[in-house]
PDB file of C-alpha atoms in Angstrom:
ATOM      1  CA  UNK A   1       0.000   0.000   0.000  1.00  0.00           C
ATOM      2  CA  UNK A   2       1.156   3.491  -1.018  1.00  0.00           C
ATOM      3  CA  UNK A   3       1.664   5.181   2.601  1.00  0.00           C
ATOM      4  CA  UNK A   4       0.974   8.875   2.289  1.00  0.00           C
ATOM      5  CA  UNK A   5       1.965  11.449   4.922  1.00  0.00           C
ATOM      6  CA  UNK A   6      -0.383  13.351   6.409  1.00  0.00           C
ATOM      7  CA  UNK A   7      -1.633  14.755   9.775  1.00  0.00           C
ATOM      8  CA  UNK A   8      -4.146  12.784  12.086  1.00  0.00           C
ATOM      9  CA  UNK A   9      -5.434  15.729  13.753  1.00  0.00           C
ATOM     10  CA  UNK A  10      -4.635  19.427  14.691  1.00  0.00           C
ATOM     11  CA  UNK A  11      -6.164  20.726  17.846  1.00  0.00           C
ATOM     12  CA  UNK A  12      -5.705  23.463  19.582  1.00  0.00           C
ATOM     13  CA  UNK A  13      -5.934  24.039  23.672  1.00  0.00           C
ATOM     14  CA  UNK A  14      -5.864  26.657  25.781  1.00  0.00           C
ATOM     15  CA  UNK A  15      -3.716  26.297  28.920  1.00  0.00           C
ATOM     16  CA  UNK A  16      -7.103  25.160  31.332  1.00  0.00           C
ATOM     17  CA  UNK A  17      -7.532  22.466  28.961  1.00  0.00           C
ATOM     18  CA  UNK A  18     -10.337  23.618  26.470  1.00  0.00           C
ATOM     19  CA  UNK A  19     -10.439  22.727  22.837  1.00  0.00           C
ATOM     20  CA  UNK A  20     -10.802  26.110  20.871  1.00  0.00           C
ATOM     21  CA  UNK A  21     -10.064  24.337  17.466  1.00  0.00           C
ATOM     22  CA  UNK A  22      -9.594  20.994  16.087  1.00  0.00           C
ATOM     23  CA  UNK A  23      -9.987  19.180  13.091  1.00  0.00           C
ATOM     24  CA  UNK A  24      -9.294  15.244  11.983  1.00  0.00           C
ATOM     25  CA  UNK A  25      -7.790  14.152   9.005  1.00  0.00           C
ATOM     26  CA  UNK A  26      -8.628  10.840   9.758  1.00  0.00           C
ATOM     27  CA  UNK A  27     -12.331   9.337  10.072  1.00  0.00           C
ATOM     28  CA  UNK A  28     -13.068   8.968  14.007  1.00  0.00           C
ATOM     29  CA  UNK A  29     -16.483   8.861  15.430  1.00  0.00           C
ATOM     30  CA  UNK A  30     -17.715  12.233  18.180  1.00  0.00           C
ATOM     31  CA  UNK A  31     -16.867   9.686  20.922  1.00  0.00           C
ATOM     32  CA  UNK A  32     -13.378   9.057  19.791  1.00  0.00           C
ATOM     33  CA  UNK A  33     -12.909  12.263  19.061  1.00  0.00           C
ATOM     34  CA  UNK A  34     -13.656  13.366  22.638  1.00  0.00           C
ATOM     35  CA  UNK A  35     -11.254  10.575  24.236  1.00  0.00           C
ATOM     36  CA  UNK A  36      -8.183  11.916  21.656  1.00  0.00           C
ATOM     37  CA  UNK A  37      -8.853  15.806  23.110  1.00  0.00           C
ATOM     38  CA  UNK A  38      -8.872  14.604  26.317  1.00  0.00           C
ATOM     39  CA  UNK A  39      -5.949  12.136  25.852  1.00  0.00           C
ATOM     40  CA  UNK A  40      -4.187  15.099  24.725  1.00  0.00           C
ATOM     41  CA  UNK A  41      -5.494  17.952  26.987  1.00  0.00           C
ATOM     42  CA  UNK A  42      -3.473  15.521  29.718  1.00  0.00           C
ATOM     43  CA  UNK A  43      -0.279  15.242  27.470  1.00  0.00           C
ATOM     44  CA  UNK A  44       0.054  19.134  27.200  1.00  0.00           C
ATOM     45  CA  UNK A  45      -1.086  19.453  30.762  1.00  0.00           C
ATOM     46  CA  UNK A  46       2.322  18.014  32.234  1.00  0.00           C
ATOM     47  CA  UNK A  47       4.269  19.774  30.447  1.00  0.00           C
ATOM     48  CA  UNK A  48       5.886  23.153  31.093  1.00  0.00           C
ATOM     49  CA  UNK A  49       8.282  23.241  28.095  1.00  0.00           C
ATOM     50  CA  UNK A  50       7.828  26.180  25.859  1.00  0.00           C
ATOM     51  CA  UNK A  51       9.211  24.761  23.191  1.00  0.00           C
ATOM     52  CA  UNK A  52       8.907  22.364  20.733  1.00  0.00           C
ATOM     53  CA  UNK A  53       7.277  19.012  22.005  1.00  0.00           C
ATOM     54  CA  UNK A  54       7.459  15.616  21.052  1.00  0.00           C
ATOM     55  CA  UNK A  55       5.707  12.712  22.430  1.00  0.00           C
ATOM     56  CA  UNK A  56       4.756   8.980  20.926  1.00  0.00           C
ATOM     57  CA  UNK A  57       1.008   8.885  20.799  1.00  0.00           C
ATOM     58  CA  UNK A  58      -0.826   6.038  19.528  1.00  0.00           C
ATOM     59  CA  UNK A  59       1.055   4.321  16.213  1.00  0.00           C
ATOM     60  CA  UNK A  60       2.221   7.974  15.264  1.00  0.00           C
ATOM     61  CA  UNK A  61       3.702  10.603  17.428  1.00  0.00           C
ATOM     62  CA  UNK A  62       2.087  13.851  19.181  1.00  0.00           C
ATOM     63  CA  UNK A  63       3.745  17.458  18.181  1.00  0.00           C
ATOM     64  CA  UNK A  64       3.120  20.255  20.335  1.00  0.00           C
ATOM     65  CA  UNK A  65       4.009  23.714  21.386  1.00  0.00           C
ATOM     66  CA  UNK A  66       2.910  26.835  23.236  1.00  0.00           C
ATOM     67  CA  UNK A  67       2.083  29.963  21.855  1.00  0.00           C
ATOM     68  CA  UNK A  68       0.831  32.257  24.461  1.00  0.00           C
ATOM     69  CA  UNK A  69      -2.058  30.672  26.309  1.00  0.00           C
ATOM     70  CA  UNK A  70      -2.963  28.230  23.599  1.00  0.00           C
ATOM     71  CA  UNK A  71      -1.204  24.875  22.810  1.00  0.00           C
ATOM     72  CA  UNK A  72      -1.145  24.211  19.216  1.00  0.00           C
ATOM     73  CA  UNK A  73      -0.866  20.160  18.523  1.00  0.00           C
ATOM     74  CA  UNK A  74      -0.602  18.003  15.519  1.00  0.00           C
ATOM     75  CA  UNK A  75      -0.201  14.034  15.315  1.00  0.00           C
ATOM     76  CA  UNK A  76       1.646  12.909  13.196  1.00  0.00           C
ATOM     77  CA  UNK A  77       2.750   9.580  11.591  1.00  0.00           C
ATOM     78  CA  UNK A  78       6.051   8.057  13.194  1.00  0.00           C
ATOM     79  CA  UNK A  79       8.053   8.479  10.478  1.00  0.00           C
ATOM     80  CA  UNK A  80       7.392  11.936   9.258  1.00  0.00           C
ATOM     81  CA  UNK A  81       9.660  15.093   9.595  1.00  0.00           C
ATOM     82  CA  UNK A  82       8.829  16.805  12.738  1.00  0.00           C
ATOM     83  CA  UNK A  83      10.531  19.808  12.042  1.00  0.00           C
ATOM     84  CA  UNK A  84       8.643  20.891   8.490  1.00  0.00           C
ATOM     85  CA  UNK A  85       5.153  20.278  10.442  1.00  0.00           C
ATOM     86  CA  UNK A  86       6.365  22.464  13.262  1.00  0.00           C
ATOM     87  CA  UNK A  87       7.235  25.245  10.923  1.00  0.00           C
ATOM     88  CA  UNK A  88       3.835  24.840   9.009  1.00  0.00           C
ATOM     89  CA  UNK A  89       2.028  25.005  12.969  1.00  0.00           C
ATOM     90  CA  UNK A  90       4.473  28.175  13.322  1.00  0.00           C
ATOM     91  CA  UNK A  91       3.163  29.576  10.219  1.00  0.00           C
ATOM     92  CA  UNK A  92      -0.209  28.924  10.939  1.00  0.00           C
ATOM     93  CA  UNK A  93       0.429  30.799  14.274  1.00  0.00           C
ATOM     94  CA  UNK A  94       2.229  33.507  12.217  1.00  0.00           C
ATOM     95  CA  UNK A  95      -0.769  33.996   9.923  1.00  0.00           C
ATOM     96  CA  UNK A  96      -3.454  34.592  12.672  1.00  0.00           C
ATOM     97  CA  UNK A  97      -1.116  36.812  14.082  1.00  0.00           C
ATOM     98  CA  UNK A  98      -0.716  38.827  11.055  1.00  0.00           C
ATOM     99  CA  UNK A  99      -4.669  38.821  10.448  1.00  0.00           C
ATOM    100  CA  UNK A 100      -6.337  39.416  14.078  1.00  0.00           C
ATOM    101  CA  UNK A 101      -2.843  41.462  14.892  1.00  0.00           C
ATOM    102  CA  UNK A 102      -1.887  39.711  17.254  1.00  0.00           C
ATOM    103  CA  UNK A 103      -4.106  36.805  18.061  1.00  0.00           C
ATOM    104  CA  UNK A 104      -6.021  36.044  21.211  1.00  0.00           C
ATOM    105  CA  UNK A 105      -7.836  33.132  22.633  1.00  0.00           C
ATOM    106  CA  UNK A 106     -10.941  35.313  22.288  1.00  0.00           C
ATOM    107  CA  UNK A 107     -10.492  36.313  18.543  1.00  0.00           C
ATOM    108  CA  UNK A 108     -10.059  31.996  17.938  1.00  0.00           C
ATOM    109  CA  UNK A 109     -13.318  31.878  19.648  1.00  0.00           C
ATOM    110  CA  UNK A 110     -15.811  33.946  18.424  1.00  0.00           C
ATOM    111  CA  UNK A 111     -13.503  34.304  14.684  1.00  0.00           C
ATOM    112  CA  UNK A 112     -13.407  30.157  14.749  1.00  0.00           C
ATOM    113  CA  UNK A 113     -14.750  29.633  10.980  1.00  0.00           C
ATOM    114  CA  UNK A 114     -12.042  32.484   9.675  1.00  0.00           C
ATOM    115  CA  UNK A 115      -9.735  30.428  11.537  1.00  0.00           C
ATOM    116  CA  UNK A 116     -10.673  27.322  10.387  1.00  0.00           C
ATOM    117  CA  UNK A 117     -10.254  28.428   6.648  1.00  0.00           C
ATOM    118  CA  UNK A 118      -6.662  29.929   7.312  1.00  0.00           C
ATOM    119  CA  UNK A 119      -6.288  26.090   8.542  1.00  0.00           C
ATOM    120  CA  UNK A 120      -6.945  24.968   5.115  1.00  0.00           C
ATOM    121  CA  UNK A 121      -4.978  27.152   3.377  1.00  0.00           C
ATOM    122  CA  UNK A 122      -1.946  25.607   5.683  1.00  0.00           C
ATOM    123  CA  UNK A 123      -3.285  21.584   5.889  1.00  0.00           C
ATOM    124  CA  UNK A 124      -5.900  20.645   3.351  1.00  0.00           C
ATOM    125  CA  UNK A 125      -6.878  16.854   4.012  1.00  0.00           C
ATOM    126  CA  UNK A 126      -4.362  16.294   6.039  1.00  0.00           C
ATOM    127  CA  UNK A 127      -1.267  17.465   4.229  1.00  0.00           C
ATOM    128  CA  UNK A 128       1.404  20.793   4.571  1.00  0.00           C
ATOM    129  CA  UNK A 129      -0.195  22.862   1.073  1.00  0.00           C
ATOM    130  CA  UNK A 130       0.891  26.445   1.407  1.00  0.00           C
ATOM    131  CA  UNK A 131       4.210  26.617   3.417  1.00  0.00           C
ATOM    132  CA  UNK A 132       4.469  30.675   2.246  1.00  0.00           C
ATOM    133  CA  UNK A 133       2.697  32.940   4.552  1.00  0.00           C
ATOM    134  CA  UNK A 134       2.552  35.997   1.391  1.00  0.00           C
ATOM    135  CA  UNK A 135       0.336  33.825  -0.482  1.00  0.00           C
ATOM    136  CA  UNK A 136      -1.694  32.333   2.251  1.00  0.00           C
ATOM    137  CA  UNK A 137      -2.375  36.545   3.684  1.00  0.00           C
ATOM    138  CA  UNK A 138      -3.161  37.077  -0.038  1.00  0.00           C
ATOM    139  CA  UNK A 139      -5.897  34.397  -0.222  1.00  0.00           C
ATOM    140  CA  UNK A 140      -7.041  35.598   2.915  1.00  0.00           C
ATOM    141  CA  UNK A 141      -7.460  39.185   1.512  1.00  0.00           C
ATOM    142  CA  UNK A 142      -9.593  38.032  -1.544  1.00  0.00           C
ATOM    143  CA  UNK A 143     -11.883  35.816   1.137  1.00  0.00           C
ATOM    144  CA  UNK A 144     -12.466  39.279   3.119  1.00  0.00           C
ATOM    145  CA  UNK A 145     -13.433  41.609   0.161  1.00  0.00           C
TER     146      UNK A 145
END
């Protein structure tokens, strides 16, 4: 079988342990969904590293970091390149930062479908699609006029 890399989920949790976004890449029903946020609200919660985090989860391997209040945290499969999925998290990050200027918790909240499309122009079905931030702010642009 042709393996193709690509993210399980993305989530991202604030530092109490809410969910303000996630999406899977992978089919899982609302009840496994649940159990993986909470498997990995209590992954992030015992950590106090502020940078880059790596942890096995499941048959793949958990990648997370802090930005301000919010963890942002992507599995992965075991044998993909941590670093260029960290860098497209980062330039997620950079991008809401650059639109909401800078980002809060509150603007993920209650701006959660903007935020949601910036996703896809960074992962779309699971895979890294725009890695330059120009072109993703430019898309974004055309989406708000």
């Amino acid at each position: 079988s042709v393996h193709q890399k690509m993210i399980r989920f993305f989530i991202a949790i604030n530092t109490r342990g809410q969910t303000r976004l996630s999406k899977f890449y992978v089919p899982q029903t609302e009840e496994q969904k649940l159990q993986v946020k909470k498997q990995v609200e209590e992954i992030v919660s015992r950590t106090d590293e502020t940078g880059a985090n790596i942890t096995p989860y499941g048959t793949g391997k958990l990648l997370f970091r802090r930005y301000q209040q919010l963890y942002f945290c992507v599995c992965i499969d075991e044998t993909d390149n941590e670093l260029a999925y960290f860098e497209a998290v980062h330039l997620y990050v950079t991008v809401l930062n650059a639109y909401f200027n800078p980002v809060s918790e509150q603007d993920i909240m209650f701006n959660f479908h903007k935020c949601y499309i910036i996703l896809d122009e960074v992962f779309l079905a699971g895979e890294v699609m725009e890695t330059s931030r120009p072109v993703i702010m430019q898309q974004i642009a055309r989406m708000d006029s």
